[in-house]
Short mmCIF file of C-alpha atoms in Angstrom, two decimals:
data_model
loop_
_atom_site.label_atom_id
_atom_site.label_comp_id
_atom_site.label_asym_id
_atom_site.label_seq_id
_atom_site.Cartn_x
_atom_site.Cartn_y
_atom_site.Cartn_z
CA UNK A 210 89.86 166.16 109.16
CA UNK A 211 90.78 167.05 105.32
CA UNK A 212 94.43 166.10 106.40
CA UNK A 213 93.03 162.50 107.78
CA UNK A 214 91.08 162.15 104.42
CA UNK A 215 94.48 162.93 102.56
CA UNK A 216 96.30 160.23 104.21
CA UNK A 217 93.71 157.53 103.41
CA UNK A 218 93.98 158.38 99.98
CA UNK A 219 97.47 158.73 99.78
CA UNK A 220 97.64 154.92 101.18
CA UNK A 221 95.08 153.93 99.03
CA UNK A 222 96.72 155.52 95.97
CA UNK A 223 100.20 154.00 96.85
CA UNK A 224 98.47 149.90 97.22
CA UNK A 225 96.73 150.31 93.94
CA UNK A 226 99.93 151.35 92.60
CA UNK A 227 101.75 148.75 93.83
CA UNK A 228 99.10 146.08 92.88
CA UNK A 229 99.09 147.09 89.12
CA UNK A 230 102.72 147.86 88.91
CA UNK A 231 103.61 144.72 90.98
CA UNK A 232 105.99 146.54 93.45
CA UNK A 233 105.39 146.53 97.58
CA UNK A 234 103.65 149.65 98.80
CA UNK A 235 105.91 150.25 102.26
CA UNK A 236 103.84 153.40 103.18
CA UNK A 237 104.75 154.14 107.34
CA UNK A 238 101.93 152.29 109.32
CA UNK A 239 102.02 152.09 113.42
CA UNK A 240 100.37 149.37 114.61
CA UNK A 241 96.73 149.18 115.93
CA UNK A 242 96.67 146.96 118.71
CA UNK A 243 100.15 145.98 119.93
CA UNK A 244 100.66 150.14 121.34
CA UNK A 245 97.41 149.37 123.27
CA UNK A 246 98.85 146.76 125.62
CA UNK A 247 98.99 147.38 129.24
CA UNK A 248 102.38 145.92 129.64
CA UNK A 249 102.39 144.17 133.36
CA UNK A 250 104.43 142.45 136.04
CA UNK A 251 104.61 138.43 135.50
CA UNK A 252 104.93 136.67 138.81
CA UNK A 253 108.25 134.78 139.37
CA UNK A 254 106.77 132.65 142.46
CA UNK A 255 107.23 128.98 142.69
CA UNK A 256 104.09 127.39 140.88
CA UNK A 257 103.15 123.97 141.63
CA UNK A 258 100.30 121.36 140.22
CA UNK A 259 97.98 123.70 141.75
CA UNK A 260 98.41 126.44 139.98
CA UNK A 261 98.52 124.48 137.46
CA UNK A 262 94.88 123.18 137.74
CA UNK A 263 93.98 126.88 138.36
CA UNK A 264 95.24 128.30 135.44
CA UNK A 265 93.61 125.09 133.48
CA UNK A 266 90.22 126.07 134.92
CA UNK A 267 90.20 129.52 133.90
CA UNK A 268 91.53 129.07 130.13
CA UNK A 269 88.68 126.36 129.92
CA UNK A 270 85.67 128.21 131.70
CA UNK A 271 82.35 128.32 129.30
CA UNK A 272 81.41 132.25 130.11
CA UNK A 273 84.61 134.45 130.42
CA UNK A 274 87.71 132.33 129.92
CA UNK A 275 91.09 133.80 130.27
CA UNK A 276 94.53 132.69 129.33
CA UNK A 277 96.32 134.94 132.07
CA UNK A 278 97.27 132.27 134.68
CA UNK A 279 98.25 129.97 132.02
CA UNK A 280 100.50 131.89 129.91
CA UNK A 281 102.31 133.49 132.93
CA UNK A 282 103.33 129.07 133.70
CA UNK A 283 104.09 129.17 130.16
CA UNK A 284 106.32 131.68 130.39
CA UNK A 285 108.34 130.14 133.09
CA UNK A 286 108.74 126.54 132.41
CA UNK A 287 110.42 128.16 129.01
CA UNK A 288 113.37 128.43 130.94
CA UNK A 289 113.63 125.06 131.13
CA UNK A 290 116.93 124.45 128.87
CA UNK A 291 116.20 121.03 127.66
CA UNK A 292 112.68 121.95 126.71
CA UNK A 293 114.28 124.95 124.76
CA UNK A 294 116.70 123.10 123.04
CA UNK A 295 113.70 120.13 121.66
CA UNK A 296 111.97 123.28 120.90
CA UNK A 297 114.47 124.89 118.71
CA UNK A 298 115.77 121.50 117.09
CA UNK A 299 112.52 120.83 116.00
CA UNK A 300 111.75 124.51 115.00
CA UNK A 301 114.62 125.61 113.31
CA UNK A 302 114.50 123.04 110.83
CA UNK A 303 111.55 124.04 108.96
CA UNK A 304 112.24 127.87 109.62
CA UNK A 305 116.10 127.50 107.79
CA UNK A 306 114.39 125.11 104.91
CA UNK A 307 114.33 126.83 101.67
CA UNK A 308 110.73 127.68 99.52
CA UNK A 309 109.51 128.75 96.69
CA UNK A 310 106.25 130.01 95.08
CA UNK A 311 104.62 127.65 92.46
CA UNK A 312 102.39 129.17 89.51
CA UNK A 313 100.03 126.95 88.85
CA UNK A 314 101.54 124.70 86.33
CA UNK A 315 104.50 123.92 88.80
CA UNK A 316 106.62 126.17 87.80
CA UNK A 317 108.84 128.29 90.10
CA UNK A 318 107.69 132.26 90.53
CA UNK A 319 110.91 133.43 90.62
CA UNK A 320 109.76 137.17 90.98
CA UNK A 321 107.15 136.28 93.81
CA UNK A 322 109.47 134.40 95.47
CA UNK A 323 112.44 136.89 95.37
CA UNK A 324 109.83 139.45 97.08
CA UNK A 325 108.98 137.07 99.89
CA UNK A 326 112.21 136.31 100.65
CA UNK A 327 113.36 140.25 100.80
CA UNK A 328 111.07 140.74 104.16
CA UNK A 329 112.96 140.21 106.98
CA UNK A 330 109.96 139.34 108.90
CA UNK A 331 109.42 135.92 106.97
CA UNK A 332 111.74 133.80 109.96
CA UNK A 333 109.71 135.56 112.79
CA UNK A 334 106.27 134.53 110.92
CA UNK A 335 107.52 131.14 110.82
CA UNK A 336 107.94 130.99 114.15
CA UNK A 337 105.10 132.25 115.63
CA UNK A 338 103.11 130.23 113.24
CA UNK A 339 105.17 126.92 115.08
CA UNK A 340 104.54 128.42 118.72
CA UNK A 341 100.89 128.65 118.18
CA UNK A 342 100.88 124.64 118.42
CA UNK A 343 103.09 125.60 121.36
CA UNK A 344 101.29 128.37 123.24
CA UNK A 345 97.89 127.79 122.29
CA UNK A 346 97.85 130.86 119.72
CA UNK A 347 99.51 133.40 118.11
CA UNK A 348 98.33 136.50 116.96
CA UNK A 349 100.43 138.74 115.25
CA UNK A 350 100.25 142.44 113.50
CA UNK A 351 102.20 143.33 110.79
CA UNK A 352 102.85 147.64 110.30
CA UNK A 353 105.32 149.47 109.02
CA UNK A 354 108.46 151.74 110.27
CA UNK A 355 110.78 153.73 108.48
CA UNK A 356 110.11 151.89 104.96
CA UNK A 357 110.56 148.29 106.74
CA UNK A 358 107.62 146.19 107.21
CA UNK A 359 107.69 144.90 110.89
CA UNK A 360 105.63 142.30 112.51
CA UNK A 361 104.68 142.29 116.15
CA UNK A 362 103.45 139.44 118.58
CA UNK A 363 100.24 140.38 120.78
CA UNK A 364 100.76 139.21 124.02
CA UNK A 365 98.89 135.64 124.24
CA UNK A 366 97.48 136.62 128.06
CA UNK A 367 96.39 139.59 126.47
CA UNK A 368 94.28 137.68 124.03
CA UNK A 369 91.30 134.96 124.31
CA UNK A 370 91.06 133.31 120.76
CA UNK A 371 88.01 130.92 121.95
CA UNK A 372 86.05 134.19 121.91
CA UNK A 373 88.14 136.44 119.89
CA UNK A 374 88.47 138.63 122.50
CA UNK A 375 91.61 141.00 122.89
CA UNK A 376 92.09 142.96 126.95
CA UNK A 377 94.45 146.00 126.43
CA UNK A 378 94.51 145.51 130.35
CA UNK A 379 94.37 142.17 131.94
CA UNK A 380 93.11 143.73 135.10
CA UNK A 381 89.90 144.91 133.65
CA UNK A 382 86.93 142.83 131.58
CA UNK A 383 87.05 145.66 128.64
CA UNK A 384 88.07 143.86 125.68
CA UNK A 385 88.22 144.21 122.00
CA UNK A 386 86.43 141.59 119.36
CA UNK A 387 89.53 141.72 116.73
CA UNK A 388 87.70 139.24 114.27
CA UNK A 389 84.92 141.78 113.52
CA UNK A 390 88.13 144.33 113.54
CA UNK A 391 88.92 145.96 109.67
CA UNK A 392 92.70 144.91 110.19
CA UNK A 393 91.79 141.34 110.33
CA UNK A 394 92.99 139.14 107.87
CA UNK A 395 94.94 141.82 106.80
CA UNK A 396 97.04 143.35 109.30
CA UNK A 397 96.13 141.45 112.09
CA UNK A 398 96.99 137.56 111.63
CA UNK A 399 95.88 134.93 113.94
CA UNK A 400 97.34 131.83 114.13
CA UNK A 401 95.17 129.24 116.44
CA UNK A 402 95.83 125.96 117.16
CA UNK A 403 92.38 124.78 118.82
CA UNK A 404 93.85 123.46 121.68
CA UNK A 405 95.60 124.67 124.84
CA UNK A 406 98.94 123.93 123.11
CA UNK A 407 101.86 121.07 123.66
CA UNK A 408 103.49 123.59 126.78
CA UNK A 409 100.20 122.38 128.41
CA UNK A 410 101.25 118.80 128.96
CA UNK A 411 104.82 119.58 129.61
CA UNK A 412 104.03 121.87 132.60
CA UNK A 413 103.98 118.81 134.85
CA UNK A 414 107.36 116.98 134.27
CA UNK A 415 108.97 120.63 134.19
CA UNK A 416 107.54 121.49 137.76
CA UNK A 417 108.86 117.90 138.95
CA UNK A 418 111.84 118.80 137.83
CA UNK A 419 112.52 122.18 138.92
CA UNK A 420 111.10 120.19 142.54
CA UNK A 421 113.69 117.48 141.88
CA UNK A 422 116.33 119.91 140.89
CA UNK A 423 115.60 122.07 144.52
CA UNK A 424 115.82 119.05 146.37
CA UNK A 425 119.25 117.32 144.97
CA UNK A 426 120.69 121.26 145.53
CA UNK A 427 119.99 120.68 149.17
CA UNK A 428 121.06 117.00 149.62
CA UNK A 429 124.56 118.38 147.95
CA UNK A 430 124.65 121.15 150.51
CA UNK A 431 123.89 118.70 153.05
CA UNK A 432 126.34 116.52 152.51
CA UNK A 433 128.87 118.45 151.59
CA UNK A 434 128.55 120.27 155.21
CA UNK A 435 128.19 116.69 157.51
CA UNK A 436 126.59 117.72 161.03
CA UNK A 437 128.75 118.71 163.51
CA UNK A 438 127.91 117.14 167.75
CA UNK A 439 129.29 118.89 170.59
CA UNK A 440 129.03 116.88 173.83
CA UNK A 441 129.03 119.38 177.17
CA UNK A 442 127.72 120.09 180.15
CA UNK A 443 123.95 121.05 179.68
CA UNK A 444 122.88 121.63 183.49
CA UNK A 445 125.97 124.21 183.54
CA UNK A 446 124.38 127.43 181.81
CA UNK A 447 127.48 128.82 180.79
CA UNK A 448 128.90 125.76 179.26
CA UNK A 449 125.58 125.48 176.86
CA UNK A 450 126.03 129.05 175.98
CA UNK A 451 129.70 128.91 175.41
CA UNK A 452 129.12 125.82 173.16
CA UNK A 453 126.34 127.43 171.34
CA UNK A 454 128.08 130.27 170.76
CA UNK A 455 130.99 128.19 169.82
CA UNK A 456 128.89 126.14 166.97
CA UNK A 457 127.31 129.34 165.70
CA UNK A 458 130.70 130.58 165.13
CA UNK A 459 132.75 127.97 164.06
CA UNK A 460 131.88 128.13 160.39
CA UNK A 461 134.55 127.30 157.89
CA UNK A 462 137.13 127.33 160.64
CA UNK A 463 139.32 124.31 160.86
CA UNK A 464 140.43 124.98 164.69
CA UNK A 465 138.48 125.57 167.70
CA UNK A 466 138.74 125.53 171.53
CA UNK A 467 136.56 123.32 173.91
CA UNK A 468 137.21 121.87 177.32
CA UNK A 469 138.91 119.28 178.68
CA UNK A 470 134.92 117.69 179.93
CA UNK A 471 133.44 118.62 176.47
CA UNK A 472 133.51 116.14 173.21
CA UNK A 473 133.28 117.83 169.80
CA UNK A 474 132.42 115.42 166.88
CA UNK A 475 131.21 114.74 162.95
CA UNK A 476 127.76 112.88 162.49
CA UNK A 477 127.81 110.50 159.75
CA UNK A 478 126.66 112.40 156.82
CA UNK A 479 124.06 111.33 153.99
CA UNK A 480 125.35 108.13 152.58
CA UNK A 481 122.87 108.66 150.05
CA UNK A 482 124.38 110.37 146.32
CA UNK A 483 121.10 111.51 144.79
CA UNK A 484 120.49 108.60 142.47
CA UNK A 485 116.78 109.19 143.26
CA UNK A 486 116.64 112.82 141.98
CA UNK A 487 118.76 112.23 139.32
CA UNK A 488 116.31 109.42 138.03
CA UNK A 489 113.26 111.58 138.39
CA UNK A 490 114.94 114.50 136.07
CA UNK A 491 115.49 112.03 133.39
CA UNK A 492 112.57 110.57 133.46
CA UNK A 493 111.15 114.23 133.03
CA UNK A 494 113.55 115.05 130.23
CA UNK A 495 112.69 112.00 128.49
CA UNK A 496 108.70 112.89 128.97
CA UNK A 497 109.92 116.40 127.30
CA UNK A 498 111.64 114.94 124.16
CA UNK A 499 108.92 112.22 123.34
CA UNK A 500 106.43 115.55 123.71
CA UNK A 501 108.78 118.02 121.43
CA UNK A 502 110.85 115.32 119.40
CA UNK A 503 108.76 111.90 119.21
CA UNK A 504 111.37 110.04 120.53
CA UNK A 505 114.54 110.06 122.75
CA UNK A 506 116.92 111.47 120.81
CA UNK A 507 120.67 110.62 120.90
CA UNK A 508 122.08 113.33 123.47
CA UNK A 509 119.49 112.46 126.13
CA UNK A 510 120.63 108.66 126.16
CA UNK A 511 123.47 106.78 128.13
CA UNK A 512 123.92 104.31 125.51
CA UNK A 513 122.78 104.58 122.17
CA UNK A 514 122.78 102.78 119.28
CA UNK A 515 122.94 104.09 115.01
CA UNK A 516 119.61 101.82 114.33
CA UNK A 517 117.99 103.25 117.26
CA UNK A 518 119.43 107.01 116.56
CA UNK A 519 118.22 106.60 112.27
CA UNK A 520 114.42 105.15 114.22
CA UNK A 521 114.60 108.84 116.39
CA UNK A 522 115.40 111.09 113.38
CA UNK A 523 113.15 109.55 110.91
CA UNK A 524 110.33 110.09 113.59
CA UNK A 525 111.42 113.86 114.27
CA UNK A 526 111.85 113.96 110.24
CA UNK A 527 107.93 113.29 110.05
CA UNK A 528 107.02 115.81 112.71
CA UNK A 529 108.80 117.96 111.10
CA UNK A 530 107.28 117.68 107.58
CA UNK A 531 103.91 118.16 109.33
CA UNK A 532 104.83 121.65 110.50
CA UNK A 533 105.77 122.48 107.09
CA UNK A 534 103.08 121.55 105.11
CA UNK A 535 100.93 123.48 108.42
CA UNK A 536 103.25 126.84 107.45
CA UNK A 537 101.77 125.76 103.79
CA UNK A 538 98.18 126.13 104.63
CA UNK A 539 98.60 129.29 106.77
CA UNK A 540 100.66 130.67 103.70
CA UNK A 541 98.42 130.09 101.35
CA UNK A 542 94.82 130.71 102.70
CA UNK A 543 95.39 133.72 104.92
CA UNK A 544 99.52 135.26 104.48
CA UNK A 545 99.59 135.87 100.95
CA UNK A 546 96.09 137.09 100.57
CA UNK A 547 96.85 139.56 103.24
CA UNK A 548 99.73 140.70 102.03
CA UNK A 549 98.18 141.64 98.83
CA UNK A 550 95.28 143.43 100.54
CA UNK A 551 98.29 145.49 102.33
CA UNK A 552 99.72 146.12 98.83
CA UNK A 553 102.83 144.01 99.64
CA UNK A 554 102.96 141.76 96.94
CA UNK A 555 101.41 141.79 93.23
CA UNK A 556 98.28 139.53 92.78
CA UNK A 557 99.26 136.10 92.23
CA UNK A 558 97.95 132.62 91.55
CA UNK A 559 100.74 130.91 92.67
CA UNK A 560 100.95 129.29 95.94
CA UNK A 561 103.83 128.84 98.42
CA UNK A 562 105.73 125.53 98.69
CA UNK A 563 108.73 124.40 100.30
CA UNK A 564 111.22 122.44 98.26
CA UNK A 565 111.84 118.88 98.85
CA UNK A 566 115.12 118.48 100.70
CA UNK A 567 117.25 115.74 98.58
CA UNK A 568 119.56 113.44 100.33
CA UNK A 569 123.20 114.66 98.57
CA UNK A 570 124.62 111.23 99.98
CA UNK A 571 122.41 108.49 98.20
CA UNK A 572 121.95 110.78 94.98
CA UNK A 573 125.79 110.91 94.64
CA UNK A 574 125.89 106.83 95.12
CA UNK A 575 123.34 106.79 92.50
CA UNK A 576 124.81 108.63 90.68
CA UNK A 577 128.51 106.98 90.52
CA UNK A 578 126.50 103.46 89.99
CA UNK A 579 125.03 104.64 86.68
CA UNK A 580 128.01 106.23 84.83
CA UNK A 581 129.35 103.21 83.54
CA UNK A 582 125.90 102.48 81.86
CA UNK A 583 125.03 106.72 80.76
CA UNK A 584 126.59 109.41 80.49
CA UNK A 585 126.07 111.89 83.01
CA UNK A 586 126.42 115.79 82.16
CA UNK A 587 129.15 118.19 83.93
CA UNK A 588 126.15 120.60 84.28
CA UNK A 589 124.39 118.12 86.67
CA UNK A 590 127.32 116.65 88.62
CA UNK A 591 128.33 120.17 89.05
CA UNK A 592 124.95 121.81 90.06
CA UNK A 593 124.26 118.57 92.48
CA UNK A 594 127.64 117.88 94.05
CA UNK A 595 129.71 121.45 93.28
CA UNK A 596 132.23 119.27 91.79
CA UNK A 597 134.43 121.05 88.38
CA UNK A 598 134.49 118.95 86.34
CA UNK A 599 135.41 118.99 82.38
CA UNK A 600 134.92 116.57 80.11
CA UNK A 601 135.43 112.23 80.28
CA UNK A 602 138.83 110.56 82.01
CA UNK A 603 139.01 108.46 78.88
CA UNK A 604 136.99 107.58 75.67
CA UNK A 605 135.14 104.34 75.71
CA UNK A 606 135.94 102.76 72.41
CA UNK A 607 132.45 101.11 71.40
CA UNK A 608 133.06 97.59 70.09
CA UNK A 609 132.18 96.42 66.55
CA UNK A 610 130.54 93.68 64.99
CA UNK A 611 133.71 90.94 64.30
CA UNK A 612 133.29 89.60 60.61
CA UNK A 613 135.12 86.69 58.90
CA UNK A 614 137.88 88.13 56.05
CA UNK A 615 136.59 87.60 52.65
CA UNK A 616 137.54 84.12 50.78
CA UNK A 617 137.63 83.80 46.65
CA UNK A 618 136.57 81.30 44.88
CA UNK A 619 138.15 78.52 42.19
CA UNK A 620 136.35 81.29 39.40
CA UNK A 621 138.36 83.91 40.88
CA UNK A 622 135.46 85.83 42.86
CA UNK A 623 135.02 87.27 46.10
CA UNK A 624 132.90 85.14 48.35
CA UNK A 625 131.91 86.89 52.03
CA UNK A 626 132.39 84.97 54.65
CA UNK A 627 129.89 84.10 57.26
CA UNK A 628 129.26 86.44 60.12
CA UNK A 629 130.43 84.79 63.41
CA UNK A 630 128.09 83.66 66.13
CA UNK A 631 128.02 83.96 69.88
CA UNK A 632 125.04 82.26 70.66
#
């Protein structure tokens, strides 16, 4: 007991610390919750629509919901490859953009923002921040091992965020309230989206295509292999069972023996090449990328076209700046606070921003179109554009005001001359 005691003040000690001296308190911490789940089997049976509507019914009941069913499909259809690559395009923009923490007179923390950037658990946040409009959810604890702060995903059919219930094991109704939890908002981050997540309107065009996917497999092993007719004698017992036997073990072999009353033939195969299946899978990959992407975007198209392509980006561009300024407001009102309850960071005012991405391409035309007007600085073009550069080509001699030569008078006397006009 006095050694328990000890270790609660020795953490406690070591966050103060850390909060008046401004340095991250990285005191060994195992997690709370993540050790507690009951790790279990997900099944890899074909689902269809029904399942589906199952799984639907039991996230969405009013008593004891549960997001096992659900998650499990959720799991699956991930495999999808074209539904992981609109995924990852989408997500791996804002997770590679750079930020910075602003004090409040818009200013850049450079200190703060050097200490966020240290923890290599900063991408993984991101990300599970982005799957919780994915998944439904996402919550997260944070602990540290070995000196290294770690962060861990819960498992989302593990967890039922309409009720804030956590089930160490799915196959019992024990459960854990983690909102009312100590570790919560501190530790213990949840992410929620309020909704059963984007996956959730995917799951259909994914299970038609996996369907249409099956079914094209078949029609190529079909007619690949055409039928193969014997004609014999079938009220002579032994010829049917010869010619059975003879089919059955044909196979791949391009000879075989029959007799002189038999006829051995190829069907007509499926004249048919698929153009149905093949239609339904695009249609389901284009369902996907308007879903993920807003739009259609250049590799999923026969024929595109750059006004069309510039129309797809700018719309993905926008969705995109939405799940930033999302990773803003989870930052803000429950990452940082947390991490200074934790002791990881110093208290701060400012507040986490990404910078705005500038477009290298028009700034440089800009750029070149105003250098015959002002003079633009080696600092900047070199900052901007990483070009060395030293100093003008040539001086521009500024022109002077032309003047008549001076004229003397019959007395001898200098008389100016009038200045010249333009007008």
């Amino acid at each position: 007991m006095n050694k328990t005691v000890q270790n609660i003040a020795l953490r406690t000690l070591a966050t103060l610390q850390a909060k008046i001296n401004g340095t991250p308190s990285l005191t060994n911490r195992k997690g709370s919750y993540a050790p507690k789940t009951v790790r279990k089997a997900i099944s890899q049976a074909r689902r269809d629509i029904e399942d589906l509507t199952r799984a639907r019914t039991l996230a969405l009941k009013a008593e004891n919901p549960k997001q096992i069913q659900l998650q499990d499909i959720f799991t699956i259809i991930s495999d999808d490859a074209h539904l992981t690559s609109q995924m990852n395009n989408r997500k791996e923009q804002t997770i590679a953009a750079s930020y910075e923490m602003l004090t409040p007179d818009k200013k850049t923390d450079d200190r703060l923002t050097g200490i966020i950037s240290d923890l290599e658990l900063i991408p993984d946040l991101f990300g599970y921040m982005l799957d919780s409009e994915y998944y439904n959810h996402s919550l997260v604890e944070l602990s540290v091992e070995d000196n290294t702060p770690k962060i861990e995903l819960i498992p989302r059919r593990n967890v039922v965020p309409d009720f804030g219930r956590f089930y160490p094991d799915t196959s019992f109704d024990s459960f854990l309230e983690y909102r009312k939890a100590k570790e919560y908002k501190r530790w213990l981050l949840e992410f929620n989206s309020g909704h059963l997540g984007i996956l959730n309107k995917a799951v259909p065009h994914i299970l038609f295509k996996k369907f249409a996917q099956s079914c094209w497999s078949e029609l190529c092993e079909i007619y690949g292999i055409p039928p193969r007719v014997m004609k014999t004698d079938t009220r002579d017992p032994d010829m049917l069972d010869n010619a059975e036997a003879m089919m059955r073990d044909i196979g791949a072999a391009a000879w075989f023996i029959i007799d002189t009353t038999e006829d051995f033939e190829f069907a007509q195969g499926v004249s048919t090449n698929g153009d149905v299946y093949n239609n339904l899978i695009r249609l389901c990959n284009n369902e996907m990328s308007m879903l993920i992407s807003g739009a259609v975007v250049g590799q999923d198209t026969k024929n595109g076209n750059e006004s069309k392509e510039k129309i797809s980006m700018e719309i993905t561009d926008r969705l995109v700046q939405s799940d930033k300024r999302m990773i803003e407001n989870y930052m803000n009102s429950l990452v940082i606070p947390a991490l200074y309850r934790i002791g990881w960071i110093p208290a701060t005012t400012s507040k986490f921003k990404f910078t705005a991405a500038e477009d290298i391409d028009r700034l440089f035309d800009m750029t070149v179109q105003i250098m015959p007007h002002k003079k633009v600085s080696d600092k900047f073009i070199k900052e901007k554009f990483g070009i060395e550069v030293e100093g003008d080509r040539y001086e521009i001699v500024q022109p002077t005001e032309p003047t008549q030569p001076e004229k003397k008078d019959n007395d001898g006397k200098t008389e100016k001359g009038d200045k010249l006009n333009f007008q």
